[in-house]
């Protein structure tokens, strides 16, 4: 949001007063983020075995894979989780790009695929998918900031807030502080309470109600580890290289290049 209208190519809006009175709201979104994660898992040969093991331990598949990644990191003697995907990269526009390119013809890409059909490979692809989504979030933020926004904090909500790897990757790759809601499962209900409180007491603005009633939960700061920073920057560079490669290959097949 911003007090003045800021137009950003590939980003919806700005819309005036749709969330907070007299503020302009821009909407930069990703296409089917949760569906992409599910697609990565459900199309892998090891998913049935992984779900069976997760169920036997009373875990959901995401918690199981997060723990499996930590075990892989320890077994390989890696200092950082990011080292597991050094040779695997994903471009996430399986369903086209909503922002900041607004190009529905773009498609997903994977680099580093092997004949491995183990849970290890499933976990690696899962991690690479979360990293790709985080890179795309950064792409959107940079497009917004280039035109005048000053985004340095992300307020996350929804089920993915429960995934600590997803949250930490967003902080590290975007270089933004991440704030989680105090009650992740009740974010919509609390929002409705804001509106009810505003309707019951017209002497206070919606913003004042939000400040008074809203409570932040956990705050995750981006890493300051130089090794992780360097790996994330290299990955983000490859993210953009993959996008340009896709455009180049299309031009070649269309006889343009």
CSV table of C-alpha atoms in Angstrom, one decimal:
chain,number,residue,atom,x,y,z
A,1,UNK,CA,0.0,0.0,0.0
A,2,UNK,CA,1.0,3.6,-0.5
A,3,UNK,CA,-0.6,7.0,0.1
A,4,UNK,CA,-0.3,7.9,-3.5
A,5,UNK,CA,-1.0,5.9,-6.7
A,6,UNK,CA,2.1,4.0,-8.0
A,7,UNK,CA,1.7,2.2,-11.3
A,8,UNK,CA,3.8,-0.9,-11.8
A,9,UNK,CA,3.9,-2.8,-15.1
A,10,UNK,CA,2.7,-6.4,-14.6
A,11,UNK,CA,1.1,-5.6,-11.2
A,12,UNK,CA,-2.6,-5.2,-10.7
A,13,UNK,CA,-3.9,-1.8,-9.6
A,14,UNK,CA,-3.3,0.5,-7.8
A,15,UNK,CA,-6.8,0.4,-6.2
A,16,UNK,CA,-7.9,3.2,-3.9
A,17,UNK,CA,-9.4,2.4,-0.5
A,18,UNK,CA,-9.9,-1.3,-1.1
A,19,UNK,CA,-8.2,-2.3,2.2
A,20,UNK,CA,-7.6,0.9,4.1
A,21,UNK,CA,-9.4,4.2,3.4
A,22,UNK,CA,-7.4,6.6,1.2
A,23,UNK,CA,-4.5,4.2,0.7
A,24,UNK,CA,-3.6,2.8,-2.7
A,25,UNK,CA,-3.2,-0.9,-2.9
A,26,UNK,CA,-1.2,-2.8,-5.6
A,27,UNK,CA,-1.6,-6.6,-6.0
A,28,UNK,CA,1.3,-8.6,-7.3
A,29,UNK,CA,0.6,-12.3,-7.2
A,30,UNK,CA,2.0,-15.7,-8.1
A,31,UNK,CA,-0.1,-18.2,-10.0
A,32,UNK,CA,-1.0,-21.4,-8.0
A,33,UNK,CA,1.9,-21.4,-5.5
A,34,UNK,CA,0.4,-24.1,-3.3
A,35,UNK,CA,-0.7,-26.1,-6.4
A,36,UNK,CA,2.9,-26.0,-7.6
A,37,UNK,CA,4.2,-27.4,-4.4
A,38,UNK,CA,1.6,-30.2,-4.5
A,39,UNK,CA,2.4,-30.8,-8.2
A,40,UNK,CA,6.1,-31.3,-7.3
A,41,UNK,CA,5.2,-33.8,-4.7
A,42,UNK,CA,2.4,-35.7,-6.4
A,43,UNK,CA,4.2,-36.3,-9.6
A,44,UNK,CA,7.3,-37.7,-8.0
A,45,UNK,CA,7.7,-41.6,-7.9
A,46,UNK,CA,8.6,-41.5,-4.2
A,47,UNK,CA,5.5,-39.7,-3.0
A,48,UNK,CA,3.6,-42.8,-1.9
A,49,UNK,CA,6.5,-44.1,0.1
A,50,UNK,CA,7.1,-40.7,1.7
A,51,UNK,CA,3.4,-40.4,2.6
A,52,UNK,CA,3.4,-43.9,4.1
A,53,UNK,CA,6.4,-43.1,6.3
A,54,UNK,CA,5.0,-39.7,7.3
A,55,UNK,CA,1.6,-41.3,8.3
A,56,UNK,CA,3.4,-44.0,10.3
A,57,UNK,CA,5.0,-41.3,12.4
A,58,UNK,CA,1.8,-39.1,12.6
A,59,UNK,CA,3.4,-36.3,10.5
A,60,UNK,CA,2.1,-34.4,7.6
A,61,UNK,CA,4.1,-34.7,4.4
A,62,UNK,CA,5.7,-31.2,4.7
A,63,UNK,CA,6.9,-31.7,8.2
A,64,UNK,CA,8.3,-35.1,7.1
A,65,UNK,CA,10.2,-33.7,4.2
A,66,UNK,CA,11.5,-30.8,6.2
A,67,UNK,CA,12.9,-33.2,8.7
A,68,UNK,CA,14.3,-35.4,5.9
A,69,UNK,CA,16.1,-32.4,4.4
A,70,UNK,CA,17.7,-31.7,7.8
A,71,UNK,CA,18.8,-35.4,8.0
A,72,UNK,CA,20.2,-35.2,4.4
A,73,UNK,CA,22.1,-32.0,5.4
A,74,UNK,CA,23.6,-33.8,8.4
A,75,UNK,CA,24.4,-37.0,6.5
A,76,UNK,CA,26.2,-35.0,3.8
A,77,UNK,CA,28.1,-32.9,6.3
A,78,UNK,CA,26.7,-29.7,4.8
A,79,UNK,CA,26.9,-26.5,6.8
A,80,UNK,CA,23.8,-25.1,5.1
A,81,UNK,CA,20.5,-26.6,3.8
A,82,UNK,CA,20.9,-24.6,0.6
A,83,UNK,CA,23.9,-26.8,-0.4
A,84,UNK,CA,21.5,-29.7,-1.1
A,85,UNK,CA,20.1,-27.9,-4.2
A,86,UNK,CA,23.3,-26.5,-5.5
A,87,UNK,CA,22.8,-28.4,-8.8
A,88,UNK,CA,19.0,-28.2,-9.0
A,89,UNK,CA,17.1,-25.2,-10.1
A,90,UNK,CA,13.4,-24.6,-10.9
A,91,UNK,CA,11.6,-21.8,-12.7
A,92,UNK,CA,8.1,-21.8,-11.2
A,93,UNK,CA,5.7,-20.5,-13.9
A,94,UNK,CA,4.0,-23.8,-14.5
A,95,UNK,CA,0.7,-22.0,-14.8
A,96,UNK,CA,2.0,-18.8,-16.5
A,97,UNK,CA,3.3,-15.6,-14.9
A,98,UNK,CA,0.9,-13.3,-13.1
A,99,UNK,CA,3.4,-10.7,-11.8
A,100,UNK,CA,5.6,-8.9,-12.6
A,101,UNK,CA,5.6,-10.2,-16.2
A,102,UNK,CA,1.9,-10.7,-16.8
A,103,UNK,CA,2.7,-13.5,-19.3
A,104,UNK,CA,0.3,-16.5,-19.3
A,105,UNK,CA,2.4,-18.3,-21.9
A,106,UNK,CA,5.4,-18.8,-19.7
A,107,UNK,CA,6.0,-22.4,-18.3
A,108,UNK,CA,8.0,-24.1,-15.6
A,109,UNK,CA,11.5,-25.4,-16.0
A,110,UNK,CA,13.8,-27.8,-14.1
A,111,UNK,CA,17.6,-28.1,-14.2
A,112,UNK,CA,19.4,-31.0,-12.5
A,113,UNK,CA,16.9,-33.9,-13.1
A,114,UNK,CA,18.4,-37.4,-12.8
A,115,UNK,CA,17.1,-40.9,-12.8
A,116,UNK,CA,16.9,-40.9,-9.0
A,117,UNK,CA,13.4,-41.8,-7.8
A,118,UNK,CA,14.2,-41.9,-4.0
A,119,UNK,CA,12.7,-39.8,-1.2
A,120,UNK,CA,16.1,-37.9,-1.2
A,121,UNK,CA,15.3,-36.7,-4.7
A,122,UNK,CA,11.7,-35.9,-3.8
A,123,UNK,CA,12.9,-33.8,-0.8
A,124,UNK,CA,15.5,-32.0,-3.0
A,125,UNK,CA,12.9,-31.1,-5.6
A,126,UNK,CA,10.6,-29.9,-2.8
A,127,UNK,CA,13.3,-27.6,-1.5
A,128,UNK,CA,14.2,-26.3,-4.9
A,129,UNK,CA,10.5,-25.5,-5.5
A,130,UNK,CA,10.3,-23.5,-2.2
A,131,UNK,CA,13.4,-21.7,-3.3
A,132,UNK,CA,11.9,-20.9,-6.7
A,133,UNK,CA,8.8,-19.5,-5.2
A,134,UNK,CA,10.9,-17.3,-2.9
A,135,UNK,CA,12.9,-16.1,-5.9
A,136,UNK,CA,9.8,-15.1,-7.7
A,137,UNK,CA,8.5,-13.2,-4.6
A,138,UNK,CA,11.8,-11.3,-4.7
A,139,UNK,CA,11.2,-10.6,-8.4
A,140,UNK,CA,7.8,-9.0,-7.6
A,141,UNK,CA,9.2,-7.0,-4.7
A,142,UNK,CA,12.0,-5.6,-6.8
A,143,UNK,CA,9.6,-4.6,-9.6
A,144,UNK,CA,7.5,-2.7,-7.0
A,145,UNK,CA,10.4,-1.1,-5.3
A,146,UNK,CA,11.9,0.0,-8.6
A,147,UNK,CA,8.8,2.2,-9.2
A,148,UNK,CA,8.7,3.8,-5.8
A,149,UNK,CA,7.6,1.4,-3.1
A,150,UNK,CA,10.0,0.7,-0.2
A,151,UNK,CA,9.1,-2.9,0.8
A,152,UNK,CA,11.4,-4.3,3.4
A,153,UNK,CA,9.0,-6.4,5.5
A,154,UNK,CA,6.7,-9.3,4.5
A,155,UNK,CA,3.6,-10.1,6.5
A,156,UNK,CA,2.7,-13.7,5.7
A,157,UNK,CA,-0.6,-15.5,6.4
A,158,UNK,CA,-2.2,-18.8,5.5
A,159,UNK,CA,-1.1,-22.4,5.9
A,160,UNK,CA,2.4,-21.9,4.5
A,161,UNK,CA,3.2,-19.8,7.6
A,162,UNK,CA,3.4,-23.2,9.4
A,163,UNK,CA,6.3,-24.3,7.2
A,164,UNK,CA,9.5,-23.0,8.8
A,165,UNK,CA,11.7,-23.7,5.7
A,166,UNK,CA,9.3,-21.8,3.4
A,167,UNK,CA,9.2,-18.8,5.8
A,168,UNK,CA,13.0,-18.7,6.3
A,169,UNK,CA,13.7,-19.0,2.6
A,170,UNK,CA,11.5,-16.0,2.0
A,171,UNK,CA,13.3,-13.9,4.5
A,172,UNK,CA,16.8,-15.0,3.3
A,173,UNK,CA,16.1,-14.7,-0.5
A,174,UNK,CA,14.0,-11.6,-0.5
A,175,UNK,CA,16.2,-9.9,2.2
A,176,UNK,CA,13.1,-8.8,4.0
A,177,UNK,CA,12.0,-9.2,7.6
A,178,UNK,CA,9.1,-11.7,7.8
A,179,UNK,CA,6.3,-11.2,10.3
A,180,UNK,CA,3.9,-14.0,11.1
A,181,UNK,CA,0.4,-13.6,12.6
A,182,UNK,CA,0.0,-14.3,16.3
A,183,UNK,CA,-2.6,-16.9,15.4
A,184,UNK,CA,-2.0,-18.4,12.0
A,185,UNK,CA,-5.2,-20.3,11.8
A,186,UNK,CA,-7.3,-17.3,12.9
A,187,UNK,CA,-6.1,-14.6,10.5
A,188,UNK,CA,-9.4,-14.3,8.6
A,189,UNK,CA,-11.4,-14.3,11.8
A,190,UNK,CA,-9.3,-11.6,13.3
A,191,UNK,CA,-9.7,-9.5,10.1
A,192,UNK,CA,-13.4,-9.8,10.4
A,193,UNK,CA,-13.1,-8.7,14.0
A,194,UNK,CA,-11.3,-5.5,12.8
A,195,UNK,CA,-14.2,-4.7,10.5
A,196,UNK,CA,-16.8,-5.4,13.3
A,197,UNK,CA,-14.9,-3.2,15.7
A,198,UNK,CA,-14.8,-0.4,13.1
A,199,UNK,CA,-18.5,-0.7,12.4
A,200,UNK,CA,-19.3,-0.6,16.1
A,201,UNK,CA,-17.2,2.5,16.8
A,202,UNK,CA,-17.1,5.0,14.0
A,203,UNK,CA,-14.9,7.4,16.0
A,204,UNK,CA,-11.9,5.3,15.2
A,205,UNK,CA,-10.5,4.7,11.7
A,206,UNK,CA,-9.9,1.2,10.4
A,207,UNK,CA,-6.2,1.8,10.6
A,208,UNK,CA,-6.4,2.7,14.3
A,209,UNK,CA,-8.5,-0.4,15.0
A,210,UNK,CA,-5.9,-2.5,13.2
A,211,UNK,CA,-3.1,-1.0,15.2
A,212,UNK,CA,-5.0,-1.5,18.5
A,213,UNK,CA,-6.2,-5.0,17.9
A,214,UNK,CA,-3.6,-6.5,15.7
A,215,UNK,CA,-0.7,-8.5,17.2
A,216,UNK,CA,2.4,-9.7,15.4
A,217,UNK,CA,3.6,-13.2,16.1
A,218,UNK,CA,7.1,-14.5,15.3
A,219,UNK,CA,9.5,-12.3,13.5
A,220,UNK,CA,12.1,-13.9,11.2
A,221,UNK,CA,15.1,-11.8,10.1
A,222,UNK,CA,17.0,-12.5,6.9
A,223,UNK,CA,20.3,-14.3,7.4
A,224,UNK,CA,23.6,-12.4,7.7
A,225,UNK,CA,25.6,-15.5,6.9
A,226,UNK,CA,27.9,-14.5,3.9
A,227,UNK,CA,27.9,-18.0,2.5
A,228,UNK,CA,24.1,-18.3,2.4
A,229,UNK,CA,23.9,-14.8,1.0
A,230,UNK,CA,26.2,-15.8,-1.8
A,231,UNK,CA,24.4,-19.0,-2.6
A,232,UNK,CA,21.0,-17.2,-2.7
A,233,UNK,CA,22.4,-14.5,-5.0
A,234,UNK,CA,23.7,-17.1,-7.4
A,235,UNK,CA,20.4,-18.9,-7.3
A,236,UNK,CA,18.5,-15.7,-8.0
A,237,UNK,CA,20.8,-15.0,-10.9
A,238,UNK,CA,20.1,-18.5,-12.3
A,239,UNK,CA,16.3,-17.8,-11.8
A,240,UNK,CA,16.6,-14.9,-14.2
A,241,UNK,CA,18.9,-16.8,-16.6
A,242,UNK,CA,16.3,-19.5,-16.9
A,243,UNK,CA,13.6,-17.0,-17.7
A,244,UNK,CA,15.7,-15.5,-20.5
A,245,UNK,CA,16.7,-19.0,-21.8
A,246,UNK,CA,13.0,-19.9,-22.1
A,247,UNK,CA,12.3,-16.8,-24.1
A,248,UNK,CA,15.4,-17.5,-26.2
A,249,UNK,CA,14.4,-21.1,-27.0
A,250,UNK,CA,10.9,-19.9,-28.0
A,251,UNK,CA,12.4,-17.3,-30.3
A,252,UNK,CA,14.6,-20.0,-31.9
A,253,UNK,CA,11.6,-22.4,-32.4
A,254,UNK,CA,9.6,-19.5,-33.9
A,255,UNK,CA,12.4,-18.8,-36.3
A,256,UNK,CA,12.9,-15.3,-34.9
A,257,UNK,CA,16.4,-16.0,-33.6
